[in-house]
């Protein structure tokens, strides 16, 4: 169960599993950019980075209400790939 109006520090995959499907009106995320600026932003390669992004986004899509939105911060290069993935998901 997710507590309303609470800040929780958690792994995104663990956290999203606690969120009810179709219960989120707005998902706002500033995920890692995969550019190795800090320990939390290091991936083995570009494929690993996008696999991580697509994994949590696949779960997140199911949490959004039919009229909800995802606001996702990232750089232009990554955003192109992420947008293509999201379009493929419908």
PDB file of C-alpha atoms in Angstrom:
ATOM      1  CA  UNK A   1       0.000   0.000   0.000  1.00  0.00           C
ATOM      2  CA  UNK A   2       1.263   3.456  -0.881  1.00  0.00           C
ATOM      3  CA  UNK A   3       0.925   6.180   1.722  1.00  0.00           C
ATOM      4  CA  UNK A   4      -0.546   9.430   0.359  1.00  0.00           C
ATOM      5  CA  UNK A   5       1.537  12.633   0.685  1.00  0.00           C
ATOM      6  CA  UNK A   6       4.615  10.738   1.729  1.00  0.00           C
ATOM      7  CA  UNK A   7       8.149  10.791   0.359  1.00  0.00           C
ATOM      8  CA  UNK A   8       9.636   7.321   0.141  1.00  0.00           C
ATOM      9  CA  UNK A   9      13.180   6.457  -0.876  1.00  0.00           C
ATOM     10  CA  UNK A  10      12.938   3.133  -2.648  1.00  0.00           C
ATOM     11  CA  UNK A  11      13.954   1.157  -5.705  1.00  0.00           C
ATOM     12  CA  UNK A  12      11.525   2.136  -8.462  1.00  0.00           C
ATOM     13  CA  UNK A  13      10.647  -1.461  -9.317  1.00  0.00           C
ATOM     14  CA  UNK A  14       9.835  -2.282  -5.684  1.00  0.00           C
ATOM     15  CA  UNK A  15       7.846   0.909  -5.231  1.00  0.00           C
ATOM     16  CA  UNK A  16       5.764   0.569  -8.395  1.00  0.00           C
ATOM     17  CA  UNK A  17       4.684  -2.925  -7.364  1.00  0.00           C
ATOM     18  CA  UNK A  18       2.940  -1.368  -4.343  1.00  0.00           C
ATOM     19  CA  UNK A  19       0.958   1.100  -6.460  1.00  0.00           C
ATOM     20  CA  UNK A  20      -2.526   0.050  -7.568  1.00  0.00           C
ATOM     21  CA  UNK A  21      -3.110  -0.241 -11.310  1.00  0.00           C
ATOM     22  CA  UNK A  22      -4.959   2.696 -12.905  1.00  0.00           C
ATOM     23  CA  UNK A  23      -4.556   4.792  -9.740  1.00  0.00           C
ATOM     24  CA  UNK A  24      -2.040   7.457 -10.810  1.00  0.00           C
ATOM     25  CA  UNK A  25      -3.194  10.633 -12.516  1.00  0.00           C
ATOM     26  CA  UNK A  26       0.303  12.077 -12.976  1.00  0.00           C
ATOM     27  CA  UNK A  27       3.606  10.236 -12.804  1.00  0.00           C
ATOM     28  CA  UNK A  28       6.543  12.648 -12.601  1.00  0.00           C
ATOM     29  CA  UNK A  29       9.998  11.100 -12.908  1.00  0.00           C
ATOM     30  CA  UNK A  30      13.570  12.309 -13.211  1.00  0.00           C
ATOM     31  CA  UNK A  31      15.310   8.956 -13.687  1.00  0.00           C
ATOM     32  CA  UNK A  32      19.010   8.360 -14.263  1.00  0.00           C
ATOM     33  CA  UNK A  33      20.229   9.569 -17.650  1.00  0.00           C
ATOM     34  CA  UNK A  34      22.829   6.837 -18.057  1.00  0.00           C
ATOM     35  CA  UNK A  35      25.680   9.354 -18.300  1.00  0.00           C
ATOM     36  CA  UNK A  36      27.719   8.222 -15.277  1.00  0.00           C
ATOM     37  CA  UNK A  37      27.486  11.475 -13.309  1.00  0.00           C
ATOM     38  CA  UNK A  38      27.265   9.617  -9.981  1.00  0.00           C
ATOM     39  CA  UNK A  39      27.131   6.091  -8.535  1.00  0.00           C
ATOM     40  CA  UNK A  40      23.356   5.858  -9.089  1.00  0.00           C
ATOM     41  CA  UNK A  41      23.738   6.752 -12.785  1.00  0.00           C
ATOM     42  CA  UNK A  42      26.217   4.082 -13.926  1.00  0.00           C
ATOM     43  CA  UNK A  43      25.152   1.340 -16.333  1.00  0.00           C
ATOM     44  CA  UNK A  44      27.341  -1.235 -18.081  1.00  0.00           C
ATOM     45  CA  UNK A  45      26.297  -0.016 -21.513  1.00  0.00           C
ATOM     46  CA  UNK A  46      23.515   1.736 -23.402  1.00  0.00           C
ATOM     47  CA  UNK A  47      21.524  -1.484 -23.751  1.00  0.00           C
ATOM     48  CA  UNK A  48      21.537  -2.000 -19.964  1.00  0.00           C
ATOM     49  CA  UNK A  49      20.339   1.552 -19.454  1.00  0.00           C
ATOM     50  CA  UNK A  50      17.419   1.260 -21.856  1.00  0.00           C
ATOM     51  CA  UNK A  51      16.483  -2.192 -20.519  1.00  0.00           C
ATOM     52  CA  UNK A  52      16.211  -0.610 -17.060  1.00  0.00           C
ATOM     53  CA  UNK A  53      14.141   2.292 -18.393  1.00  0.00           C
ATOM     54  CA  UNK A  54      11.789   0.042 -20.370  1.00  0.00           C
ATOM     55  CA  UNK A  55      11.349  -2.335 -17.442  1.00  0.00           C
ATOM     56  CA  UNK A  56      10.108   0.296 -14.996  1.00  0.00           C
ATOM     57  CA  UNK A  57       8.131   2.152 -17.649  1.00  0.00           C
ATOM     58  CA  UNK A  58       6.285  -1.043 -18.586  1.00  0.00           C
ATOM     59  CA  UNK A  59       5.142  -1.369 -14.984  1.00  0.00           C
ATOM     60  CA  UNK A  60       4.423   2.363 -14.653  1.00  0.00           C
ATOM     61  CA  UNK A  61       2.185   2.468 -17.733  1.00  0.00           C
ATOM     62  CA  UNK A  62      -0.257   0.131 -15.981  1.00  0.00           C
ATOM     63  CA  UNK A  63      -0.426   2.454 -12.974  1.00  0.00           C
ATOM     64  CA  UNK A  64      -1.599   5.490 -14.982  1.00  0.00           C
ATOM     65  CA  UNK A  65      -5.312   6.241 -15.252  1.00  0.00           C
ATOM     66  CA  UNK A  66      -6.795   6.305 -18.754  1.00  0.00           C
ATOM     67  CA  UNK A  67      -6.725  10.105 -18.727  1.00  0.00           C
ATOM     68  CA  UNK A  68      -3.427  10.336 -16.822  1.00  0.00           C
ATOM     69  CA  UNK A  69       0.010  11.533 -17.915  1.00  0.00           C
ATOM     70  CA  UNK A  70       3.687  10.722 -17.534  1.00  0.00           C
ATOM     71  CA  UNK A  71       6.148  13.623 -17.250  1.00  0.00           C
ATOM     72  CA  UNK A  72       9.625  12.254 -17.741  1.00  0.00           C
ATOM     73  CA  UNK A  73      12.796  14.331 -17.510  1.00  0.00           C
ATOM     74  CA  UNK A  74      15.776  13.169 -19.563  1.00  0.00           C
ATOM     75  CA  UNK A  75      18.201  14.298 -22.238  1.00  0.00           C
ATOM     76  CA  UNK A  76      17.250  14.653 -25.902  1.00  0.00           C
ATOM     77  CA  UNK A  77      19.044  11.502 -27.069  1.00  0.00           C
ATOM     78  CA  UNK A  78      17.415   9.231 -24.492  1.00  0.00           C
ATOM     79  CA  UNK A  79      14.040  10.893 -24.917  1.00  0.00           C
ATOM     80  CA  UNK A  80      13.886   9.878 -28.577  1.00  0.00           C
ATOM     81  CA  UNK A  81      14.322   6.206 -27.654  1.00  0.00           C
ATOM     82  CA  UNK A  82      11.947   6.424 -24.705  1.00  0.00           C
ATOM     83  CA  UNK A  83       9.263   8.141 -26.803  1.00  0.00           C
ATOM     84  CA  UNK A  84       9.526   5.423 -29.461  1.00  0.00           C
ATOM     85  CA  UNK A  85       9.130   2.770 -26.751  1.00  0.00           C
ATOM     86  CA  UNK A  86       6.112   4.536 -25.233  1.00  0.00           C
ATOM     87  CA  UNK A  87       4.468   4.913 -28.643  1.00  0.00           C
ATOM     88  CA  UNK A  88       4.948   1.196 -29.270  1.00  0.00           C
ATOM     89  CA  UNK A  89       3.167   0.524 -25.961  1.00  0.00           C
ATOM     90  CA  UNK A  90       0.205   2.586 -27.101  1.00  0.00           C
TER      91      UNK A  90
END
